[in-house]
Amino acid sequence: MPVRIEFARHGGPDVLHPVEFTPREPKEHEVQVANKAIGINYIDTYVRSGLYPPPSLPSGLGSEAAGVVIKVGRAVRHIKEGDRVVYAQAPLGAYSEVHNVAADNVAILPGAISFEQGAATFLKGLTVFYLLRKTYEIKPNEIFLFHAAAGGVGLLACQWAKALGAKLIGTVGSAAKAEKALAAGAWRTINYQEEDIAAQVLALTNGEKVPVVYDSVGKDTWEASLDCLQRRGLMVSFGNASGPVTGVNLGILNQKGSLYVTRPSLHGYITNRAELEEASNELFSLIASGVIKPEIPENQKFALVDAVKAHKLLESRATRGSSLLLP
């Protein structure tokens, strides 16, 4: 019987356990995928901990993987058995040898891209696509701030920004992470352990500040992010790595320059097959052409049954690039 990872209560990584299960037949608009590589994302820790609780417990975990279609629902026409595919908007349960996914949430994975590359970049790549191309369309030579630039999403953003001809200022937590972000395409970096973020942005922009800040850190960087924005600038808060932003006094947006704030997610931007194809085609072309080079360190590839170890490493902040589970 196939194996998947489940948790029956919220908590730390140790609540995750491998269990055998019987996959149900795919519904008429679903496909069943034999996963070959599974993406691990920080949002998975939010689901496990209860910050983003699942509909019920026990629950599976994960929403991203790449693999081969082994069964097709009777109403599916654009995908067939044997297709190489990747997905990032599946129901919870992608930490599994086999998973059923809505066919419209599955993209055909080009032959030039490996399963590991697909699973390591799809959710993060779609995220960078909607952030830099849709939430605020970054223009050539534009200077902007992106927090956690050496993380999985951040490194893709550095590469994508360089491809767009834009100047990404990335915040990082160490000199080593600064090197990684710069090598990936960041224009400048700010080490938040040693430097004042807002003061550095002011200096790097000759006092003009930036039109947009992308912030996945949350609580710890909220005030600094607002202080980096130009008048009527846009604060894009898309994650809570340090905890959620709560108790916001809207008056602060007025005081700091009639600012805008948005709290986007992938599900607000990729809502149908056409939007998925637009985003995935751009992402895949950048990967296939070598503009985006997924980083998957060997020590961040884990057997599926070692999900606990994977989550402990992820939450230690010692990872770089992407992490994978391999069934």
Coordinates of N, CA and C in Angstrom, one line a residue, residues 73-217:
G73 N -9.6 11.0 -14.5 CA -11.1 11.1 -14.3 C -11.8 11.1 -15.7
R74 N -13.0 10.7 -15.7 CA -13.6 10.4 -17.0 C -13.9 11.7 -17.8
A75 N -14.0 12.9 -17.1 CA -14.3 14.1 -17.8 C -13.0 14.9 -18.2
V76 N -11.8 14.3 -17.9 CA -10.6 15.0 -18.2 C -10.2 14.8 -19.7
R77 N -9.9 15.8 -20.4 CA -9.5 15.7 -21.8 C -8.1 16.1 -22.1
H78 N -7.5 17.1 -21.3 CA -6.3 17.7 -21.7 C -5.1 17.0 -21.0
I79 N -5.3 16.0 -20.2 CA -4.2 15.3 -19.6 C -4.5 13.8 -19.7
K80 N -3.4 13.0 -19.9 CA -3.6 11.6 -20.1 C -2.7 10.8 -19.2
E81 N -3.0 9.5 -19.1 CA -2.1 8.6 -18.3 C -0.7 8.7 -18.9
G82 N 0.3 8.7 -18.1 CA 1.7 8.7 -18.5 C 2.3 10.1 -18.7
D83 N 1.4 11.2 -18.6 CA 2.0 12.6 -18.7 C 2.8 12.9 -17.5
R84 N 3.9 13.6 -17.7 CA 4.7 14.2 -16.7 C 4.1 15.5 -16.3
V85 N 3.8 15.7 -15.0 CA 3.0 16.8 -14.5 C 3.6 17.4 -13.3
V86 N 3.2 18.6 -12.9 CA 3.6 19.3 -11.7 C 2.3 20.1 -11.2
Y87 N 2.2 20.2 -9.9 CA 1.1 20.9 -9.3 C 1.5 21.6 -8.0
A88 N 0.7 22.7 -7.7 CA 1.1 23.4 -6.5 C -0.2 23.9 -5.7
Q89 N -1.4 23.5 -6.2 CA -2.6 23.9 -5.6 C -3.5 22.7 -5.4
A90 N -2.9 21.7 -4.9 CA -3.7 20.5 -4.6 C -4.3 20.6 -3.2
P91 N -5.3 19.7 -3.0 CA -5.8 19.6 -1.6 C -4.7 19.1 -0.7
L92 N -4.7 19.4 0.6 CA -3.6 18.9 1.5 C -3.4 17.4 1.3
G93 N -2.2 17.0 1.3 CA -1.9 15.6 1.1 C -0.9 15.2 0.1
A94 N -0.2 16.2 -0.4 CA 0.9 16.0 -1.4 C 2.1 15.3 -0.8
Y95 N 2.3 15.3 0.5 CA 3.3 14.5 1.1 C 2.9 13.0 1.1
S96 N 3.0 12.5 -0.1 CA 2.4 11.1 -0.3 C 3.0 10.5 -1.6
E97 N 2.9 9.2 -1.6 CA 3.4 8.5 -2.9 C 2.4 8.7 -4.0
V98 N 1.1 8.9 -3.7 CA 0.1 9.0 -4.7 C -0.9 10.1 -4.2
H99 N -1.3 11.0 -5.1 CA -2.2 12.1 -4.7 C -3.2 12.4 -5.9
N100 N -4.5 12.7 -5.5 CA -5.5 13.1 -6.5 C -5.5 14.6 -6.5
V101 N -5.5 15.2 -7.7 CA -5.5 16.6 -7.9 C -6.5 17.0 -9.0
A102 N -7.2 18.1 -8.9 CA -8.0 18.7 -9.9 C -7.2 18.9 -11.2
A103 N -7.7 18.4 -12.3 CA -6.9 18.4 -13.5 C -6.6 19.8 -13.9
D104 N -7.4 20.8 -13.6 CA -7.1 22.2 -14.0 C -6.1 22.8 -13.1
N105 N -5.6 22.1 -12.1 CA -4.5 22.6 -11.2 C -3.2 22.0 -11.5
V106 N -3.2 21.2 -12.6 CA -2.0 20.4 -13.0 C -1.5 21.0 -14.3
A107 N -0.1 21.2 -14.3 CA 0.5 21.6 -15.5 C 1.4 20.5 -16.1
I108 N 1.4 20.4 -17.4 CA 2.3 19.5 -18.1 C 3.8 20.0 -17.9
L109 N 4.6 19.1 -17.4 CA 6.0 19.4 -17.1 C 6.8 19.1 -18.3
P110 N 7.5 20.2 -18.9 CA 8.3 19.9 -20.1 C 9.4 18.9 -19.9
G111 N 9.8 18.2 -20.9 CA 10.8 17.2 -20.8 C 12.2 17.8 -20.4
A112 N 12.4 19.1 -20.6 CA 13.7 19.7 -20.3 C 13.8 20.0 -18.8
I113 N 12.7 19.8 -18.0 CA 12.7 20.1 -16.6 C 12.5 18.8 -15.8
S114 N 13.4 18.6 -14.9 CA 13.3 17.3 -14.1 C 12.2 17.4 -13.1
F115 N 11.8 16.2 -12.6 CA 10.7 16.2 -11.5 C 11.2 17.0 -10.3
E116 N 12.5 16.9 -9.9 CA 13.0 17.6 -8.8 C 13.0 19.1 -9.0
Q117 N 13.4 19.5 -10.2 CA 13.3 21.0 -10.5 C 11.9 21.5 -10.5
G118 N 10.9 20.7 -11.0 CA 9.5 21.1 -11.0 C 9.0 21.2 -9.6
A119 N 9.2 20.2 -8.8 CA 8.7 20.2 -7.4 C 9.4 21.3 -6.6
A120 N 10.6 21.6 -6.9 CA 11.4 22.6 -6.1 C 11.0 24.0 -6.5
T121 N 10.4 24.2 -7.6 CA 10.2 25.6 -8.1 C 8.7 26.0 -8.4
F122 N 7.8 25.0 -8.4 CA 6.5 25.4 -9.0 C 5.7 26.3 -8.1
L123 N 5.5 26.0 -6.8 CA 4.8 26.9 -5.9 C 5.6 28.2 -5.7
K124 N 6.9 28.1 -5.5 CA 7.7 29.3 -5.3 C 7.7 30.2 -6.6
G125 N 7.8 29.5 -7.7 CA 7.8 30.2 -9.0 C 6.5 30.9 -9.4
L126 N 5.4 30.2 -9.1 CA 4.1 30.8 -9.3 C 3.9 32.0 -8.4
T127 N 4.4 31.8 -7.2 CA 4.3 32.9 -6.2 C 5.1 34.2 -6.7
V128 N 6.3 33.9 -7.2 CA 7.1 35.1 -7.7 C 6.5 35.7 -8.9
F129 N 5.9 34.8 -9.8 CA 5.2 35.3 -10.9 C 4.0 36.3 -10.5
Y130 N 3.2 35.9 -9.6 CA 2.1 36.8 -9.3 C 2.6 38.0 -8.6
L131 N 3.6 37.9 -7.8 CA 4.1 39.0 -7.0 C 4.7 40.1 -8.0
L132 N 5.7 39.6 -8.8 CA 6.4 40.6 -9.7 C 5.7 41.0 -11.0
R133 N 4.7 40.1 -11.4 CA 4.1 40.4 -12.7 C 2.6 40.8 -12.6
K134 N 2.0 40.5 -11.4 CA 0.5 40.8 -11.3 C 0.2 41.7 -10.1
T135 N 0.7 41.4 -8.9 CA 0.3 42.2 -7.7 C 0.9 43.7 -7.9
Y136 N 2.1 43.7 -8.4 CA 2.7 45.0 -8.8 C 3.6 44.6 -10.0
E137 N 3.5 45.2 -11.1 CA 4.3 44.8 -12.3 C 5.6 45.6 -12.2
I138 N 6.6 44.8 -11.9 CA 8.0 45.4 -11.8 C 8.5 45.8 -13.2
K139 N 9.1 47.0 -13.3 CA 9.5 47.5 -14.5 C 11.1 47.5 -14.6
P140 N 11.6 47.5 -15.8 CA 13.1 47.6 -15.9 C 13.7 48.8 -15.2
N141 N 14.8 48.6 -14.5 CA 15.5 49.6 -13.7 C 14.8 50.1 -12.5
E142 N 13.6 49.5 -12.2 CA 12.9 49.9 -10.9 C 13.6 49.3 -9.7
I143 N 13.8 50.0 -8.7 CA 14.4 49.5 -7.4 C 13.2 49.2 -6.5
F144 N 13.3 48.0 -5.9 CA 12.3 47.6 -4.9 C 13.0 46.7 -3.8
L145 N 12.2 46.5 -2.7 CA 12.7 45.7 -1.6 C 12.0 44.4 -1.5
F146 N 12.8 43.3 -1.3 CA 12.3 42.0 -1.2 C 12.9 41.3 0.1
H147 N 12.1 41.0 1.1 CA 12.6 40.4 2.3 C 13.0 38.9 2.1
A148 N 13.9 38.4 2.9 CA 14.3 37.0 2.9 C 14.7 36.6 1.5
A149 N 15.7 37.4 1.0 CA 16.1 37.2 -0.4 C 16.9 35.9 -0.6
A150 N 17.4 35.3 0.4 CA 18.2 34.0 0.3 C 17.3 32.8 0.5
G151 N 16.0 33.0 0.8 CA 15.1 31.8 0.9 C 14.7 31.3 -0.4
G152 N 13.9 30.2 -0.4 CA 13.5 29.6 -1.7 C 12.8 30.6 -2.6
V153 N 11.8 31.3 -2.1 CA 11.1 32.3 -2.9 C 12.0 33.4 -3.3
G154 N 12.8 33.9 -2.3 CA 13.7 35.0 -2.5 C 14.7 34.8 -3.6
L155 N 15.3 33.6 -3.6 CA 16.3 33.4 -4.6 C 15.7 33.4 -6.0
L156 N 14.5 32.8 -6.2 CA 13.8 32.9 -7.5 C 13.5 34.3 -7.8
A157 N 13.1 35.1 -6.8 CA 12.8 36.5 -7.1 C 14.0 37.3 -7.5
C158 N 15.2 37.0 -6.9 CA 16.4 37.6 -7.4 C 16.7 37.4 -8.8
Q159 N 16.5 36.1 -9.2 CA 16.8 35.7 -10.6 C 15.8 36.3 -11.6
W160 N 14.5 36.3 -11.2 CA 13.5 36.8 -12.0 C 13.6 38.3 -12.2
A161 N 13.9 39.0 -11.1 CA 14.1 40.5 -11.1 C 15.2 40.9 -12.1
K162 N 16.3 40.1 -12.0 CA 17.5 40.4 -12.9 C 17.0 40.2 -14.4
A163 N 16.2 39.1 -14.6 CA 15.7 38.9 -16.0 C 14.8 40.0 -16.5
L164 N 14.1 40.7 -15.6 CA 13.3 41.8 -15.9 C 14.1 43.1 -16.0
G165 N 15.3 43.1 -15.7 CA 16.2 44.3 -15.7 C 15.9 45.2 -14.5
A166 N 15.4 44.7 -13.4 CA 15.0 45.5 -12.3 C 16.1 45.3 -11.2
K167 N 16.0 46.2 -10.2 CA 17.1 46.2 -9.1 C 16.4 45.8 -7.8
L168 N 16.6 44.6 -7.4 CA 16.1 44.0 -6.2 C 17.1 44.3 -5.0
I169 N 16.6 45.0 -4.0 CA 17.3 45.1 -2.7 C 16.8 43.9 -1.9
G170 N 17.7 43.0 -1.4 CA 17.2 41.9 -0.7 C 17.7 42.0 0.8
T171 N 16.8 41.7 1.7 CA 17.2 41.6 3.1 C 17.7 40.1 3.4
V172 N 18.7 40.0 4.2 CA 19.3 38.7 4.5 C 19.8 38.7 5.9
G173 N 20.0 37.5 6.5 CA 20.4 37.4 7.9 C 21.9 37.2 8.2
S174 N 22.7 37.0 7.1 CA 24.1 36.7 7.3 C 24.9 37.1 6.0
A175 N 26.2 37.2 6.2 CA 27.0 37.5 5.0 C 27.0 36.4 4.0
A176 N 26.9 35.2 4.4 CA 26.8 34.1 3.5 C 25.5 34.1 2.7
K177 N 24.4 34.5 3.3 CA 23.1 34.6 2.6 C 23.2 35.8 1.7
A178 N 23.9 36.9 2.0 CA 24.0 38.0 1.1 C 24.7 37.6 -0.1
E179 N 25.8 36.8 0.0 CA 26.5 36.3 -1.2 C 25.6 35.5 -2.1
K180 N 24.7 34.6 -1.5 CA 23.8 33.8 -2.3 C 22.8 34.7 -3.1
A181 N 22.3 35.7 -2.4 CA 21.3 36.6 -3.0 C 22.0 37.4 -4.2
L182 N 23.2 37.9 -3.9 CA 23.9 38.7 -5.0 C 24.2 37.8 -6.2
A183 N 24.6 36.6 -5.9 CA 25.0 35.6 -7.0 C 23.7 35.3 -7.8
A184 N 22.6 35.3 -7.2 CA 21.3 35.0 -7.9 C 20.8 36.1 -8.7
G185 N 21.3 37.3 -8.4 CA 20.8 38.5 -9.2 C 20.3 39.7 -8.4
A186 N 20.4 39.6 -7.1 CA 20.0 40.8 -6.3 C 21.0 42.0 -6.6
W187 N 20.4 43.2 -6.6 CA 21.2 44.4 -7.0 C 22.0 44.8 -5.7
R188 N 21.4 44.8 -4.6 CA 22.1 45.1 -3.3 C 21.5 44.2 -2.2
T189 N 22.2 44.1 -1.1 CA 21.6 43.3 0.0 C 21.7 44.2 1.3
I190 N 20.8 43.9 2.3 CA 20.9 44.5 3.6 C 20.8 43.4 4.6
N191 N 21.9 43.4 5.5 CA 21.9 42.4 6.5 C 21.2 42.9 7.7
Y192 N 20.0 42.4 8.0 CA 19.1 43.0 9.0 C 19.6 42.7 10.4
Q193 N 20.6 41.8 10.5 CA 21.2 41.6 11.8 C 22.2 42.7 12.2
E194 N 22.7 43.4 11.2 CA 23.7 44.4 11.5 C 23.3 45.8 11.0
E195 N 22.3 45.9 10.1 CA 22.0 47.2 9.5 C 20.5 47.5 9.7
D196 N 20.2 48.8 9.7 CA 18.9 49.3 9.8 C 18.3 49.3 8.4
I197 N 17.2 48.5 8.3 CA 16.7 48.3 6.9 C 16.2 49.6 6.3
A198 N 15.4 50.4 7.0 CA 14.9 51.6 6.4 C 16.0 52.6 6.1
A199 N 17.0 52.7 6.9 CA 18.1 53.7 6.7 C 18.9 53.2 5.5
Q200 N 19.1 52.0 5.3 CA 19.9 51.5 4.2 C 19.1 51.7 2.9
V201 N 17.8 51.4 2.9 CA 17.0 51.7 1.7 C 17.0 53.1 1.3
L202 N 16.9 54.0 2.3 CA 17.0 55.4 2.0 C 18.3 55.8 1.4
A203 N 19.4 55.2 1.9 CA 20.8 55.5 1.3 C 20.9 54.9 -0.1
L204 N 20.4 53.7 -0.3 CA 20.6 53.0 -1.6 C 19.7 53.7 -2.7
T205 N 18.7 54.4 -2.3 CA 17.8 55.0 -3.3 C 18.0 56.6 -3.3
N206 N 19.1 57.0 -2.8 CA 19.3 58.5 -2.7 C 18.2 59.3 -2.1
G207 N 17.6 58.7 -1.1 CA 16.5 59.3 -0.4 C 15.1 59.2 -1.0
E208 N 15.0 58.4 -2.1 CA 13.7 58.3 -2.7 C 12.8 57.2 -2.2
K209 N 13.4 56.2 -1.5 CA 12.7 55.0 -1.0 C 12.2 54.2 -2.2
V210 N 11.4 53.2 -2.0 CA 10.9 52.3 -3.1 C 9.4 52.3 -3.3
P211 N 9.0 52.0 -4.5 CA 7.5 52.0 -4.7 C 6.8 50.8 -4.2
V212 N 7.5 49.7 -3.9 CA 6.9 48.4 -3.5 C 7.9 47.7 -2.6
V213 N 7.3 47.0 -1.5 CA 8.0 46.1 -0.7 C 7.3 44.8 -0.6
Y214 N 8.1 43.7 -0.8 CA 7.5 42.4 -0.7 C 8.0 41.7 0.6
D215 N 7.0 41.4 1.5 CA 7.4 41.0 2.8 C 6.7 39.7 3.2
S216 N 7.5 38.6 3.3 CA 7.0 37.3 3.7 C 7.4 37.1 5.2
V217 N 8.0 38.0 5.9 CA 8.5 37.8 7.2 C 7.4 38.1 8.2

